[in-house]
Amino acid sequence: FSSLNRVGVLATIGTVKAGQYRLLEKFGLKVLYPTEAVQEKVHQAIYHPDYGIKSVPGSITIKARQDLEQAASSLIQKKVEIIVLGCTELPLAFKTNNFQGVPLIDSNLVLARALIHAVDPSKLKPWKQD
């Protein structure tokens, strides 16, 4: 994805406030986030006691999925070219590696690949995107 420069990030409020993904800006990427109201929906899709991903283990509720899809759509409206699913729970809510034609990056997979590369690069398989 080296030719892209507008990156959307979906993550919890804490992850966004911590600025974890601002480091992407050091590589010339423009990082975009949902509005505050939509950001709250992302957070609730993970933590809400009745429908959040962490509260309903083993399945993703319709409400959580809808809120996350709305958040991804809001980033696409901002003309992002790629969306980073910046918290461990978020890839569970999306059934494919793209949403409305925009690639989704599973931060868990990126971390796993980085660890393999650090330990034994010869074991790293080529990146495979649907």
Coordinates of N, CA and C in Angstrom, one line a residue:
F1 N 0.8 -1.2 0.0 CA 0.0 0.0 0.0 C 0.9 1.3 0.0
S2 N 2.0 1.2 -0.5 CA 3.0 2.3 -0.4 C 2.6 3.5 -1.2
S3 N 1.6 3.4 -2.1 CA 1.2 4.6 -2.9 C 0.1 5.3 -2.3
L4 N -0.5 4.9 -1.2 CA -1.6 5.5 -0.5 C -1.1 6.6 0.5
N5 N -1.9 7.6 0.7 CA -1.4 8.6 1.7 C -2.5 9.1 2.7
R6 N -3.8 8.6 2.5 CA -4.9 9.0 3.4 C -5.3 7.8 4.2
V7 N -5.0 7.7 5.5 CA -5.2 6.5 6.3 C -6.3 6.9 7.3
G8 N -7.3 6.1 7.4 CA -8.3 6.2 8.4 C -8.0 5.2 9.5
V9 N -8.3 5.6 10.8 CA -8.0 4.8 11.9 C -9.3 4.6 12.7
L10 N -9.7 3.3 13.0 CA -10.7 3.0 13.9 C -10.1 2.4 15.1
A11 N -10.4 2.9 16.3 CA -9.8 2.5 17.5 C -10.6 3.0 18.7
T12 N -10.3 2.5 19.9 CA -11.0 3.1 21.1 C -10.6 4.5 21.3
I13 N -11.4 5.2 22.2 CA -11.1 6.6 22.5 C -9.7 6.7 23.1
G14 N -9.3 5.7 24.0 CA -8.0 5.7 24.7 C -6.9 5.6 23.7
T15 N -7.0 4.7 22.7 CA -6.0 4.5 21.7 C -5.8 5.8 20.9
V16 N -6.9 6.4 20.5 CA -6.9 7.6 19.7 C -6.2 8.7 20.5
K17 N -6.6 8.9 21.8 CA -6.1 10.0 22.6 C -4.6 9.8 22.9
A18 N -4.2 8.5 23.0 CA -2.8 8.2 23.2 C -1.9 8.6 22.0
G19 N -2.5 8.7 20.9 CA -1.8 9.1 19.7 C -1.0 8.0 19.1
Q20 N -1.3 6.8 19.4 CA -0.6 5.6 18.9 C -0.3 5.6 17.4
Y21 N -1.3 6.0 16.7 CA -1.2 5.9 15.2 C -0.7 7.2 14.6
R22 N -0.4 8.3 15.4 CA 0.2 9.5 14.8 C 1.5 9.2 14.2
L23 N 2.2 8.2 14.7 CA 3.5 7.9 14.1 C 3.5 7.7 12.6
L24 N 2.3 7.3 12.1 CA 2.2 7.2 10.6 C 2.4 8.5 9.9
E25 N 2.2 9.6 10.6 CA 2.4 10.9 10.0 C 3.9 11.2 9.7
K26 N 4.8 10.5 10.4 CA 6.2 10.6 10.2 C 6.6 10.0 8.9
F27 N 5.8 9.2 8.3 CA 6.0 8.6 7.0 C 5.3 9.3 5.9
G28 N 4.8 10.5 6.2 CA 4.1 11.4 5.2 C 2.6 11.0 4.9
L29 N 2.1 10.2 5.8 CA 0.7 9.8 5.7 C -0.2 10.8 6.4
K30 N -1.4 11.1 5.9 CA -2.4 11.9 6.5 C -3.3 10.9 7.3
V31 N -3.4 11.0 8.6 CA -4.2 10.1 9.5 C -5.5 10.8 9.8
L32 N -6.6 10.1 9.5 CA -7.9 10.7 9.8 C -8.7 9.8 10.7
Y33 N -9.5 10.4 11.6 CA -10.3 9.7 12.6 C -11.7 10.0 12.4
P34 N -12.6 9.2 13.0 CA -14.0 9.6 13.0 C -14.3 10.9 13.8
T35 N -15.4 11.5 13.6 CA -15.8 12.6 14.4 C -15.9 12.1 15.9
E36 N -16.0 13.0 16.8 CA -16.2 12.6 18.2 C -17.4 11.8 18.5
A37 N -18.5 12.1 17.8 CA -19.7 11.3 18.0 C -19.6 9.9 17.5
V38 N -19.0 9.8 16.3 CA -18.8 8.5 15.7 C -17.8 7.7 16.5
Q39 N -16.7 8.4 17.0 CA -15.7 7.8 17.8 C -16.3 7.2 19.0
E40 N -17.3 7.8 19.6 CA -18.0 7.3 20.8 C -18.7 5.9 20.4
K41 N -19.3 5.9 19.2 CA -19.9 4.6 18.8 C -18.9 3.5 18.6
V42 N -17.7 3.8 18.1 CA -16.7 2.8 18.0 C -16.3 2.3 19.4
H43 N -16.2 3.2 20.3 CA -15.8 2.8 21.7 C -16.9 1.9 22.3
Q44 N -18.2 2.3 22.1 CA -19.3 1.5 22.6 C -19.4 0.2 21.9
A45 N -19.1 0.1 20.7 CA -19.2 -1.2 19.9 C -18.2 -2.2 20.6
I46 N -17.2 -1.7 21.2 CA -16.2 -2.6 21.9 C -16.6 -2.8 23.4
Y47 N -17.0 -1.8 24.1 CA -17.2 -1.8 25.5 C -18.6 -1.8 26.1
H48 N -19.6 -1.5 25.3 CA -20.9 -1.4 25.8 C -21.4 -2.7 26.5
P49 N -21.9 -2.6 27.7 CA -22.2 -3.8 28.5 C -23.3 -4.7 27.9
D50 N -24.1 -4.2 27.0 CA -25.2 -5.0 26.4 C -24.9 -5.5 25.0
Y51 N -24.0 -4.8 24.3 CA -23.8 -5.2 22.9 C -22.3 -5.1 22.5
G52 N -21.5 -4.7 23.3 CA -20.1 -4.5 23.0 C -19.4 -5.9 22.7
I53 N -18.4 -5.8 21.9 CA -17.6 -7.0 21.5 C -17.0 -7.7 22.8
K54 N -16.5 -6.9 23.7 CA -15.9 -7.5 24.9 C -17.0 -8.0 25.9
S55 N -18.2 -7.5 25.7 CA -19.3 -7.9 26.7 C -20.1 -9.2 26.2
V56 N -20.0 -9.4 24.9 CA -20.8 -10.5 24.3 C -19.8 -11.5 23.6
P57 N -19.0 -12.2 24.4 CA -18.0 -13.1 23.8 C -18.5 -14.1 22.9
G58 N -17.8 -14.4 21.9 CA -18.1 -15.5 20.9 C -19.0 -15.0 19.7
S59 N -19.5 -13.8 19.8 CA -20.3 -13.3 18.6 C -20.2 -11.8 18.6
I60 N -20.5 -11.3 17.4 CA -20.5 -9.8 17.2 C -22.0 -9.5 17.1
T61 N -22.5 -8.6 17.9 CA -23.9 -8.2 17.8 C -24.1 -7.4 16.6
I62 N -25.4 -7.4 16.2 CA -25.8 -6.6 15.0 C -25.5 -5.1 15.3
K63 N -25.8 -4.6 16.5 CA -25.6 -3.2 16.9 C -24.1 -2.9 16.8
A64 N -23.2 -3.7 17.3 CA -21.8 -3.4 17.3 C -21.3 -3.4 15.9
R65 N -21.7 -4.3 15.0 CA -21.3 -4.4 13.6 C -21.8 -3.1 12.9
Q66 N -23.1 -2.7 13.1 CA -23.6 -1.6 12.5 C -22.9 -0.3 12.8
D67 N -22.6 -0.1 14.1 CA -21.8 1.0 14.6 C -20.4 1.1 13.9
L68 N -19.8 0.0 13.9 CA -18.4 -0.1 13.3 C -18.5 0.2 11.8
E69 N -19.5 -0.4 11.1 CA -19.6 -0.1 9.7 C -19.9 1.3 9.4
Q70 N -20.7 2.0 10.3 CA -21.0 3.4 10.1 C -19.7 4.2 10.3
A71 N -18.9 3.8 11.3 CA -17.7 4.5 11.5 C -16.7 4.4 10.3
A72 N -16.7 3.2 9.7 CA -15.8 2.9 8.5 C -16.4 3.8 7.4
S73 N -17.7 3.8 7.2 CA -18.3 4.6 6.2 C -18.0 6.1 6.3
S74 N -18.0 6.6 7.6 CA -17.7 8.0 7.8 C -16.2 8.3 7.4
L75 N -15.3 7.3 7.6 CA -13.9 7.6 7.2 C -13.8 7.5 5.7
I76 N -14.6 6.7 5.0 CA -14.6 6.6 3.6 C -15.1 7.9 3.0
Q77 N -16.1 8.5 3.7 CA -16.6 9.9 3.2 C -15.5 10.9 3.3
K78 N -14.5 10.7 4.2 CA -13.4 11.6 4.3 C -12.3 11.3 3.3
K79 N -12.6 10.4 2.4 CA -11.7 10.0 1.3 C -10.5 9.3 1.7
V80 N -10.6 8.5 2.8 CA -9.4 7.6 3.2 C -9.2 6.6 2.1
E81 N -8.0 6.2 1.9 CA -7.7 5.1 0.9 C -7.5 3.8 1.6
I82 N -7.4 3.8 2.9 CA -7.2 2.5 3.6 C -7.6 2.8 5.1
I83 N -8.1 1.7 5.8 CA -8.5 1.9 7.1 C -7.8 0.9 8.0
V84 N -7.2 1.4 9.1 CA -6.5 0.6 10.0 C -7.5 0.2 11.1
L85 N -7.6 -1.1 11.4 CA -8.5 -1.5 12.5 C -7.5 -1.6 13.7
G86 N -7.5 -0.5 14.4 CA -6.4 -0.2 15.4 C -6.6 -0.8 16.8
C87 N -7.6 -1.7 17.0 CA -7.7 -2.4 18.3 C -8.0 -3.8 18.0
T88 N -7.6 -4.7 18.9 CA -7.6 -6.1 18.7 C -9.0 -6.6 18.4
E89 N -10.0 -6.0 18.9 CA -11.4 -6.6 18.7 C -12.0 -6.2 17.3
L90 N -11.5 -5.1 16.7 CA -12.2 -4.6 15.5 C -12.1 -5.6 14.3
P91 N -11.1 -6.3 14.0 CA -11.1 -7.2 12.9 C -12.2 -8.3 13.0
L92 N -12.6 -8.6 14.2 CA -13.6 -9.6 14.4 C -15.0 -9.2 13.8
A93 N -15.2 -7.9 13.7 CA -16.5 -7.4 13.2 C -16.6 -7.3 11.7
F94 N -15.5 -7.4 11.0 CA -15.5 -7.3 9.6 C -15.2 -8.6 9.0
K95 N -16.0 -9.0 8.0 CA -15.9 -10.4 7.5 C -14.9 -10.5 6.3
T96 N -14.5 -9.4 5.8 CA -13.5 -9.4 4.7 C -12.4 -8.4 5.0
N97 N -11.4 -8.4 4.1 CA -10.3 -7.5 4.3 C -10.5 -6.1 3.6
N98 N -11.7 -5.9 3.2 CA -12.0 -4.5 2.7 C -13.5 -4.2 3.0
F99 N -13.8 -2.9 3.0 CA -15.1 -2.5 3.3 C -15.5 -1.4 2.3
Q100 N -16.5 -1.6 1.5 CA -16.9 -0.7 0.5 C -15.8 -0.4 -0.5
G101 N -15.0 -1.4 -0.8 CA -13.8 -1.3 -1.7 C -12.6 -0.7 -1.1
V102 N -12.6 -0.3 0.2 CA -11.4 0.2 0.8 C -10.7 -0.9 1.7
P103 N -9.4 -1.1 1.5 CA -8.7 -2.1 2.2 C -8.8 -1.9 3.7
L104 N -8.9 -2.9 4.5 CA -8.9 -2.9 6.0 C -7.6 -3.5 6.4
I105 N -6.9 -2.9 7.3 CA -5.6 -3.4 7.8 C -5.8 -3.9 9.2
D106 N -5.6 -5.2 9.5 CA -5.7 -5.8 10.8 C -4.4 -5.6 11.5
S107 N -4.5 -4.7 12.6 CA -3.3 -4.4 13.3 C -2.7 -5.6 14.0
N108 N -3.6 -6.6 14.3 CA -3.1 -7.8 15.0 C -2.1 -8.5 14.0
L109 N -2.5 -8.6 12.7 CA -1.8 -9.3 11.7 C -0.4 -8.6 11.5
V110 N -0.5 -7.2 11.5 CA 0.7 -6.4 11.3 C 1.7 -6.7 12.4
L111 N 1.2 -6.7 13.6 CA 2.0 -7.0 14.8 C 2.6 -8.4 14.7
A112 N 1.8 -9.4 14.4 CA 2.3 -10.8 14.3 C 3.4 -10.9 13.2
R113 N 3.2 -10.2 12.1 CA 4.2 -10.2 11.0 C 5.5 -9.5 11.5
A114 N 5.4 -8.5 12.2 CA 6.6 -7.7 12.7 C 7.3 -8.6 13.7
L115 N 6.6 -9.4 14.5 CA 7.3 -10.2 15.4 C 8.0 -11.4 14.7
I116 N 7.4 -12.0 13.7 CA 8.0 -13.0 12.9 C 9.3 -12.5 12.3
H117 N 9.1 -11.3 11.7 CA 10.3 -10.6 11.0 C 11.4 -10.4 11.9
A118 N 11.1 -10.0 13.1 CA 12.2 -9.7 14.1 C 12.9 -11.0 14.6
V119 N 12.2 -12.1 14.7 CA 12.7 -13.3 15.2 C 13.4 -14.1 14.1
D120 N 12.7 -14.3 12.9 CA 13.3 -15.1 11.8 C 12.6 -14.6 10.5
P121 N 13.2 -13.6 9.8 CA 12.6 -13.2 8.6 C 12.3 -14.2 7.5
S122 N 13.1 -15.3 7.6 CA 13.0 -16.4 6.6 C 11.6 -17.1 6.7
K123 N 11.0 -17.0 7.9 CA 9.7 -17.7 8.2 C 8.5 -16.8 7.8
L124 N 8.8 -15.6 7.4 CA 7.7 -14.7 7.0 C 7.2 -15.0 5.6
K125 N 5.9 -15.3 5.6 CA 5.2 -15.6 4.3 C 4.8 -14.3 3.6
P126 N 4.7 -14.3 2.3 CA 4.3 -13.0 1.6 C 3.0 -12.5 2.1
W127 N 2.8 -11.2 2.1 CA 1.6 -10.6 2.5 C 0.5 -11.0 1.5
K128 N -0.7 -11.4 2.1 CA -1.8 -11.9 1.2 C -3.0 -11.1 1.6
Q129 N -3.5 -10.3 0.7 CA -4.7 -9.5 0.8 C -5.8 -10.0 -0.1
D130 N -7.0 -10.1 0.5 CA -8.2 -10.6 -0.3 C -8.4 -9.7 -1.5

